[in-house]
mmCIF file of C-alpha atoms in Angstrom:
data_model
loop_
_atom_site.group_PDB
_atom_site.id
_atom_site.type_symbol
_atom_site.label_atom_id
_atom_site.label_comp_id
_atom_site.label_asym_id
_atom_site.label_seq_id
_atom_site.Cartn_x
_atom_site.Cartn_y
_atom_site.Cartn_z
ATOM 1 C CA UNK A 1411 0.000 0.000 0.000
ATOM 2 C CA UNK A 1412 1.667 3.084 -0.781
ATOM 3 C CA UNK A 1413 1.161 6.408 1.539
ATOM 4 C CA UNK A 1414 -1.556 7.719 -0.331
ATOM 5 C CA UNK A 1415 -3.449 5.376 0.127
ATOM 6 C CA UNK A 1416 -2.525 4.626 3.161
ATOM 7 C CA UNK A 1417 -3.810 8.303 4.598
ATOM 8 C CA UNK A 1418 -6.664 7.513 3.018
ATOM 9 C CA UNK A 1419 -7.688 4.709 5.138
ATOM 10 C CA UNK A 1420 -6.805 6.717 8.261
ATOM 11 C CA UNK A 1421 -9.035 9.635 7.179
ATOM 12 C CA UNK A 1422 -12.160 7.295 6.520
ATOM 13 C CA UNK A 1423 -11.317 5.864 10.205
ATOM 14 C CA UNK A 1424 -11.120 9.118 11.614
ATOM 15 C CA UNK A 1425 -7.900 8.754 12.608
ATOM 16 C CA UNK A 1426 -5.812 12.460 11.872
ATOM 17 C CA UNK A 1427 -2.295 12.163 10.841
ATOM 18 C CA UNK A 1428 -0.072 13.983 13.045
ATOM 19 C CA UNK A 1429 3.786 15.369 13.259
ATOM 20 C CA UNK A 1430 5.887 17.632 14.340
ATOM 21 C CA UNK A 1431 7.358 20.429 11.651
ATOM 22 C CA UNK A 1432 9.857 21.199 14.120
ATOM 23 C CA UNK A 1433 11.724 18.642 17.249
ATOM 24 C CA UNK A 1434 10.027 19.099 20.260
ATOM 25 C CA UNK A 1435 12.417 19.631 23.555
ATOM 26 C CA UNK A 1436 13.172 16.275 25.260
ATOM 27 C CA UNK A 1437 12.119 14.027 22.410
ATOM 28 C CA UNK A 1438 13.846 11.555 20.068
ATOM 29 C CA UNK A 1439 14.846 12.653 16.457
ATOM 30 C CA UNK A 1440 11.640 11.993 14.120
ATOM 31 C CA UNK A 1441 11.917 11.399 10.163
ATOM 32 C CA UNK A 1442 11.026 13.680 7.787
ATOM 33 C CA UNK A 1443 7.420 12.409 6.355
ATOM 34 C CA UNK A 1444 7.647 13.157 3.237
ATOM 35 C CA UNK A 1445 7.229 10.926 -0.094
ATOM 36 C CA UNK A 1446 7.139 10.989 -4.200
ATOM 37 C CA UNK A 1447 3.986 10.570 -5.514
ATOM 38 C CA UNK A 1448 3.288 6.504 -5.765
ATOM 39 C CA UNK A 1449 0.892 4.935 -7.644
ATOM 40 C CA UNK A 1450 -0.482 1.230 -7.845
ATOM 41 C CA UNK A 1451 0.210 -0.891 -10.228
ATOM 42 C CA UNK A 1452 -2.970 -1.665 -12.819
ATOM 43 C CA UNK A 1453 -5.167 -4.322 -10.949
ATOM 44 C CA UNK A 1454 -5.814 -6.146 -14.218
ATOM 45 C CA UNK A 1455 -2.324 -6.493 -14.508
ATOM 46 C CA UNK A 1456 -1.575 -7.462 -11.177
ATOM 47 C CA UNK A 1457 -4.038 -10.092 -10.939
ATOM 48 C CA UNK A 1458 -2.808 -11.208 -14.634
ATOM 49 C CA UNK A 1459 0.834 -11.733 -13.294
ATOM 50 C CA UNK A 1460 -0.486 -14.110 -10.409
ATOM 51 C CA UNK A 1461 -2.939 -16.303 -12.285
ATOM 52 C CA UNK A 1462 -5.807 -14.947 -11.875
ATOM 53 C CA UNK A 1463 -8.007 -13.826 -14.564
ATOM 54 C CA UNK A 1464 -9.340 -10.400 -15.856
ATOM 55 C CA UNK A 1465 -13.013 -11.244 -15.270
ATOM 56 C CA UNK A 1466 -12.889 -12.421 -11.752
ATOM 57 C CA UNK A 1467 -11.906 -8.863 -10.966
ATOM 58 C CA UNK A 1468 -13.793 -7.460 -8.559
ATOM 59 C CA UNK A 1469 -15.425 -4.270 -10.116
ATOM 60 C CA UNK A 1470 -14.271 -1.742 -7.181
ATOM 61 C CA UNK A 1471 -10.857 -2.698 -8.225
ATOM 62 C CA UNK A 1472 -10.969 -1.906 -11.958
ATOM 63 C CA UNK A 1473 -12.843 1.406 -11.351
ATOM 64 C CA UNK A 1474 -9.303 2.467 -9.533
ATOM 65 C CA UNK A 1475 -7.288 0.945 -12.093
ATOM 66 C CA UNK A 1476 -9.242 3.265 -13.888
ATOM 67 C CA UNK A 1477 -7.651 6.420 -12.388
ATOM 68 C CA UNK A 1478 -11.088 7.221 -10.271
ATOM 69 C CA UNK A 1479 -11.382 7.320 -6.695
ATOM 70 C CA UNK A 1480 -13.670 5.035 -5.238
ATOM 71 C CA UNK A 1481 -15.790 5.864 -1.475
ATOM 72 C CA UNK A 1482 -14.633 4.115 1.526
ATOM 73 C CA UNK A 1483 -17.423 3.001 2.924
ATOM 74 C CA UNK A 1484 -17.351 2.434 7.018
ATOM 75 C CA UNK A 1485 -17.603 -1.479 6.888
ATOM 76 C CA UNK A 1486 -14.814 -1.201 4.487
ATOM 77 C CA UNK A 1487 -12.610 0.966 6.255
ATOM 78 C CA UNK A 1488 -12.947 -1.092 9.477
ATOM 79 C CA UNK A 1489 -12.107 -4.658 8.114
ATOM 80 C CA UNK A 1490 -9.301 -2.889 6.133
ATOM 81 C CA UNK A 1491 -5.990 -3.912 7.569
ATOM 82 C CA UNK A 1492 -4.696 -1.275 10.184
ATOM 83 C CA UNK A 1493 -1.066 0.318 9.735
ATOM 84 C CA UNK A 1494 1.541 -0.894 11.810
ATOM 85 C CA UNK A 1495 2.574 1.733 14.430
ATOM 86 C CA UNK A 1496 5.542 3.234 14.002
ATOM 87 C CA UNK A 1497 8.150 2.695 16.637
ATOM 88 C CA UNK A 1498 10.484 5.454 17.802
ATOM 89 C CA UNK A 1499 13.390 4.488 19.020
ATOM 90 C CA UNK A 1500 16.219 6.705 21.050
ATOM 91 C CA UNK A 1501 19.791 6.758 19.550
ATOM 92 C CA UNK A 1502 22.029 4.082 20.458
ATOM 93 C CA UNK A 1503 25.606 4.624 20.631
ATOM 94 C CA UNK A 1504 27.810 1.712 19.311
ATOM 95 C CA UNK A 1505 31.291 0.955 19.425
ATOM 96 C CA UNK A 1506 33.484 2.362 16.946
ATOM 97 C CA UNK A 1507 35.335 -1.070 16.101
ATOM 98 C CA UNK A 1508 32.816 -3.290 16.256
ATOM 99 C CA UNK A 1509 29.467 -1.682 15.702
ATOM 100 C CA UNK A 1510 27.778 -3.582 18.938
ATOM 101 C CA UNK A 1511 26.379 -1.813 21.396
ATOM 102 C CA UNK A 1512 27.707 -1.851 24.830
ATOM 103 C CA UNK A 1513 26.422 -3.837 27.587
ATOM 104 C CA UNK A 1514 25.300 -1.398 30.187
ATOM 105 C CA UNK A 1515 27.566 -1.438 33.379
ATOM 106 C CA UNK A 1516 26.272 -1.429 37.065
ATOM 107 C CA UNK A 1517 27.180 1.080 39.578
ATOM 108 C CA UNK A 1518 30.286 0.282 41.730
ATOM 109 C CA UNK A 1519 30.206 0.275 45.112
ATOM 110 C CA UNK A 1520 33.693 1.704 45.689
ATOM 111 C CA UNK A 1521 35.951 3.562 42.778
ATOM 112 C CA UNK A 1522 39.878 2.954 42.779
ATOM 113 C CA UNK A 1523 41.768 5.304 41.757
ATOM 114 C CA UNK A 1524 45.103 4.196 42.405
ATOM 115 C CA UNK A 1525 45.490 3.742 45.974
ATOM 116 C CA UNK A 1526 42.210 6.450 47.093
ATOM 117 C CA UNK A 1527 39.202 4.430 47.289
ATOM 118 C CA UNK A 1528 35.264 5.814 47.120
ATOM 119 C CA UNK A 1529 32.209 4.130 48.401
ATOM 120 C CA UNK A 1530 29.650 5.193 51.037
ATOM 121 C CA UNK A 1531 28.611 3.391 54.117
ATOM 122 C CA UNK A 1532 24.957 3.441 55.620
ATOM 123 C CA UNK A 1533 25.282 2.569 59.599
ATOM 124 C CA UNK A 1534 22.047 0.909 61.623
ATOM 125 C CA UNK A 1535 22.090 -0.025 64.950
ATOM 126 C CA UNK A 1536 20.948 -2.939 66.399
ATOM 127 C CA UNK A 1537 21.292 -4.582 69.955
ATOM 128 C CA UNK A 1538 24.874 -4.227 71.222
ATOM 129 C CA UNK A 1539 26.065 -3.787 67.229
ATOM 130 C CA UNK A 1540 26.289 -1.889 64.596
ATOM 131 C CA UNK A 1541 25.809 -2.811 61.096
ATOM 132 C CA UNK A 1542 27.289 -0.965 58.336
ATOM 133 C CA UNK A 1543 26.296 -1.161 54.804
ATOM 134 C CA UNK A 1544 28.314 -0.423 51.291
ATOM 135 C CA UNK A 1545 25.737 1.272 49.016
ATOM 136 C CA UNK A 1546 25.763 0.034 45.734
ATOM 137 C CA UNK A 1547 25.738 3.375 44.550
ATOM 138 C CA UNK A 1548 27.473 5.471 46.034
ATOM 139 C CA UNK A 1549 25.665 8.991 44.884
ATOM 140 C CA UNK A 1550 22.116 7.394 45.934
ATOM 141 C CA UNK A 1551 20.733 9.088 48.797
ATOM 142 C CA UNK A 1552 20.735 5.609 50.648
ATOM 143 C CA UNK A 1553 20.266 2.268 49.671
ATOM 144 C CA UNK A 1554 18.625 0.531 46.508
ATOM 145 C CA UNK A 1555 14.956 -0.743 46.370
ATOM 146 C CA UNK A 1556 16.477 -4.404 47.004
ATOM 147 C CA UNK A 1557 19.060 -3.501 49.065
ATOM 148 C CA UNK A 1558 17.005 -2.044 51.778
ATOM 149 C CA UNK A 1559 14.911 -5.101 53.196
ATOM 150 C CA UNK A 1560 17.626 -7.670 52.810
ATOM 151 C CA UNK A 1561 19.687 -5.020 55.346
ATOM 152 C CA UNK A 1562 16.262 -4.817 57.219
ATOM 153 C CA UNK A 1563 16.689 -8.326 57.807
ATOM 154 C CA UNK A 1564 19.977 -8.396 58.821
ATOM 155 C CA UNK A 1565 19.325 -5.849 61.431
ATOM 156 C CA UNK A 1566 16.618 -7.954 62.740
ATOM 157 C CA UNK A 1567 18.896 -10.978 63.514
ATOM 158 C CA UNK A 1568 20.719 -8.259 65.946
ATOM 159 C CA UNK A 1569 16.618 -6.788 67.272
ATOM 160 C CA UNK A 1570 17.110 -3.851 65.448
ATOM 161 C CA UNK A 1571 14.823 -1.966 63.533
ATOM 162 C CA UNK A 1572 15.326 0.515 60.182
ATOM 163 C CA UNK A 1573 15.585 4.242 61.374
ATOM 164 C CA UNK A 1574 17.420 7.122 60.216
ATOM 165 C CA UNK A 1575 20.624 5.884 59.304
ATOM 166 C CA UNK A 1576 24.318 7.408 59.982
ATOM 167 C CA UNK A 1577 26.547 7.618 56.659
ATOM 168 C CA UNK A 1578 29.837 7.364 56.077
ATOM 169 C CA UNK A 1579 31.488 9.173 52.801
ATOM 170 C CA UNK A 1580 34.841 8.273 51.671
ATOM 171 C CA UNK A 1581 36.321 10.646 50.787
ATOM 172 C CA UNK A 1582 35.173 13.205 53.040
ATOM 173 C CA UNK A 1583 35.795 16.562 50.843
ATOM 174 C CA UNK A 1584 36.359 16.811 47.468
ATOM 175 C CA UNK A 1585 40.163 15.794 47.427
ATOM 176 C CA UNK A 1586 40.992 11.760 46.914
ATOM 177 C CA UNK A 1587 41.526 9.846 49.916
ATOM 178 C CA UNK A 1588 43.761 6.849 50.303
ATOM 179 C CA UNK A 1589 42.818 3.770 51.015
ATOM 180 C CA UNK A 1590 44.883 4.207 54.552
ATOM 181 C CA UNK A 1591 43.408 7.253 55.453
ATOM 182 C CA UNK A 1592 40.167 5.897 54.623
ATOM 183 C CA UNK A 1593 40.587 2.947 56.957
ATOM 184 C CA UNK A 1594 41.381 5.567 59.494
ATOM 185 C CA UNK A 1595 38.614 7.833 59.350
ATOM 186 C CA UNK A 1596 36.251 4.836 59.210
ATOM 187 C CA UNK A 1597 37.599 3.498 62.982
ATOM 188 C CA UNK A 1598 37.286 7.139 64.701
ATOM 189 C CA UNK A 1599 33.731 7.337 62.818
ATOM 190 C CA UNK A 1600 32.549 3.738 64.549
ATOM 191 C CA UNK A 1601 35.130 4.541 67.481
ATOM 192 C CA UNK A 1602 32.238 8.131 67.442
ATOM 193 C CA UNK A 1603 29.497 5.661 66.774
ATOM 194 C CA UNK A 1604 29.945 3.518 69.972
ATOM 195 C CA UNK A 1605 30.816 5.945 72.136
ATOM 196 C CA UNK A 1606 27.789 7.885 71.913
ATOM 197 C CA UNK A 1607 25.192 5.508 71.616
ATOM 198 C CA UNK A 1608 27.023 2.179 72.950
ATOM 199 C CA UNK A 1609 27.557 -0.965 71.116
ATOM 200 C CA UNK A 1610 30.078 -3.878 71.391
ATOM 201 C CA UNK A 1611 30.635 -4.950 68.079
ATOM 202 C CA UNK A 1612 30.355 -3.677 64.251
ATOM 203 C CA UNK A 1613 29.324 -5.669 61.000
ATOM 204 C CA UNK A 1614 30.117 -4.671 57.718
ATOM 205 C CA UNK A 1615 28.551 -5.915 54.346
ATOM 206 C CA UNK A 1616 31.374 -4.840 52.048
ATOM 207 C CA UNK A 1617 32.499 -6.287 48.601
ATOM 208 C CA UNK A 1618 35.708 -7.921 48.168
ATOM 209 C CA UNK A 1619 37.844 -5.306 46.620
ATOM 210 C CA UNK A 1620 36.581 -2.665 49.234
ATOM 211 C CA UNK A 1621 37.950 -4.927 52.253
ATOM 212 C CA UNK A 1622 41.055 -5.846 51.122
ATOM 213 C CA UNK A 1623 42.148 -1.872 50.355
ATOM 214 C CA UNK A 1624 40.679 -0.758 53.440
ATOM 215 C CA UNK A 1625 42.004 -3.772 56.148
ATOM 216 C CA UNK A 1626 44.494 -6.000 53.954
ATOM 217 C CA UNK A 1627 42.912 -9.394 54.874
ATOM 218 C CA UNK A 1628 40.413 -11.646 53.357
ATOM 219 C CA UNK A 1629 36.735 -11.523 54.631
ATOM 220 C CA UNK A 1630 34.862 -13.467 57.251
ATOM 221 C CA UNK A 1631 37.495 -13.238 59.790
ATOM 222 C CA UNK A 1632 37.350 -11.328 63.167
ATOM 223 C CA UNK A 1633 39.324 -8.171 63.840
ATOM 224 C CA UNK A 1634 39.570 -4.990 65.734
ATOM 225 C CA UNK A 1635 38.085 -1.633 64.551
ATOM 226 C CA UNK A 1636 37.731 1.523 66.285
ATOM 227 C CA UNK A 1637 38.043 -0.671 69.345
ATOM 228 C CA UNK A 1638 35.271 -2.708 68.918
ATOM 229 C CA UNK A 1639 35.576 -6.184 67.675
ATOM 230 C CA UNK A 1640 34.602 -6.139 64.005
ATOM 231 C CA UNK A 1641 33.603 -9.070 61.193
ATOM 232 C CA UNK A 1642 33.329 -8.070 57.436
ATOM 233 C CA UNK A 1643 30.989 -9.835 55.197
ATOM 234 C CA UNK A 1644 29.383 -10.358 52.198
ATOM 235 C CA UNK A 1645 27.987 -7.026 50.159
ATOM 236 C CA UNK A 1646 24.429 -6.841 49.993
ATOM 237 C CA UNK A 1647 24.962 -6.516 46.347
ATOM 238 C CA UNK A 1648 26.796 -9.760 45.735
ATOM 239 C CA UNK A 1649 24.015 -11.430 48.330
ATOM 240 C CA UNK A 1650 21.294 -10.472 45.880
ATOM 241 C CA UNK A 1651 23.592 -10.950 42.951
ATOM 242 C CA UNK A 1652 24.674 -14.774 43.985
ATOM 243 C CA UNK A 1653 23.034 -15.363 47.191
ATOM 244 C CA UNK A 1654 23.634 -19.677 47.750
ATOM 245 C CA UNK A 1655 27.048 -18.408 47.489
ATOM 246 C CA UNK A 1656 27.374 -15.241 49.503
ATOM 247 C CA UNK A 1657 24.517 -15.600 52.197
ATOM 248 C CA UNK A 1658 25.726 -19.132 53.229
ATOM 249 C CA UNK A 1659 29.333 -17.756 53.233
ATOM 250 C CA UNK A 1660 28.216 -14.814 55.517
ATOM 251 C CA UNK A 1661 25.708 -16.504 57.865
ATOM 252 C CA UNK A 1662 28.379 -19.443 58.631
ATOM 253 C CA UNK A 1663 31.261 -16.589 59.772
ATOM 254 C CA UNK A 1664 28.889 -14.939 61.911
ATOM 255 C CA UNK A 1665 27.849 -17.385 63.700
ATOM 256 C CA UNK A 1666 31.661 -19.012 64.010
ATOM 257 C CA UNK A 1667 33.059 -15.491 65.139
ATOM 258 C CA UNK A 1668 29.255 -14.553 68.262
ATOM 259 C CA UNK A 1669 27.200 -12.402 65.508
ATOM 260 C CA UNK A 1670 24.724 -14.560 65.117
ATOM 261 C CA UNK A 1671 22.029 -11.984 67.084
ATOM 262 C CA UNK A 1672 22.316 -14.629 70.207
#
């Protein structure tokens, strides 16, 4: 069906053919609508080609191979095939070498850059200890949508509820901070943290690559921080991520090293 023709149909539905002349603010580039003048083949013709002969023609059909314009009537126009919508779509950008385009990546939870580290921390505390978070984005106000009740159920294990969280920000001004001055801040923040409010020991869901800059030794094993005594675990990213894997791995150290809530 060529465009003609095709506006046709849509004016006999009552359907009015819309577009921008110029691009609206916000929205994706649109085409040009605009088209040489098309015409049909000759029916006869047509139907000659596939097999079919010239008198089996129905008559509406010859009176527009004809050149004349026949009336759409409303039955017609309704069991007429509708046009397929026409699908905007925003501009991709593709790789310059290979043409694909590239897989989306995740936020990070903490940013090397060289030996200064970035991440945030979201604190909670529960009965006798504090639990502290890595956000999985670290320029979200606090933590993602499926973030929040898996920590929610962490701090119940210690009879803690969700409040108004305390936040940590590495690094704490605008200038990089290394990963050693990091680690130091973050003890005289908890070292702040227990003081004020009391608590005996501190949790912390981190990933991998944020423990070992911050307190050079693998997770899941007890330490000191700020003076309290301190057991890293799993992120709550790589629980939701992999969680056979990470919640088993987490679950088993706290209840080896007393942070099992009891």
């Amino acid at each position: 069906m060529n465009e003609a023709s095709r506006q046709s149909y849509l004016k006999a539905l009552g359907l009015t053919p819309w577009v921008a002349r110029a691009p609206l603010p916000g929205a994706a580039p649109s085409p040009w609508l605009d088209w040489e003048e098309e015409q049909d083949p000759p029916v006869a013709q047509a139907h000659v080609s596939a097999g079919v002969p010239v008198g089996s023609v129905p008559a509406a059909e010859q009176t527009r191979a004809e050149g004349s314009s026949p009336a759409v009537s409303l039955k017609d126009s309704l069991e007429a095939p509708k046009p397929a919508p026409v699908q905007r779509t925003e501009p991709v950008e593709t790789s310059a070498e290979t043409g694909m385009q590239p897989a989306p990546q995740p936020p990070e939870s903490v940013a090397a850059n060289g030996n200064s580290v970035t991440f945030t921390l979201e604190a909670h505390q529960g009965n006798g200890t504090w639990l502290l978070c890595a956000q999985e984005d670290t320029q979200a106000p606090g933590l993602g949508r499926f973030e929040a009740p898996l920590m929610a159920s962490l701090l119940a294990v210690f009879q803690g509820r969700p409040g108004r969280p305390r936040r940590f920000f590495c690094p704490l001004t605008d200038q990089p901070m290394q990963a050693q001055e990091a680690a130091q801040a973050l003890s005289a923040f908890i070292a702040g943290l227990c003081d004020q409010t009391g608590g005996e020991r501190v949790l912390l869901a981190l990933p991998e690559s944020l423990n070992e800059a911050l307190f050079n030794q693998p997770r899941y094993q007890s330490f000191d921080i700020g003076g309290q005594r301190a057991l890293v675990i799993s992120a709550l990213s790589e629980m939701l991520a992999d969680p056979v894997t990470h919640k088993k791995a987490s679950w088993q150290a706290m209840q080896e090293h007393g942070f099992d809530g009891v």
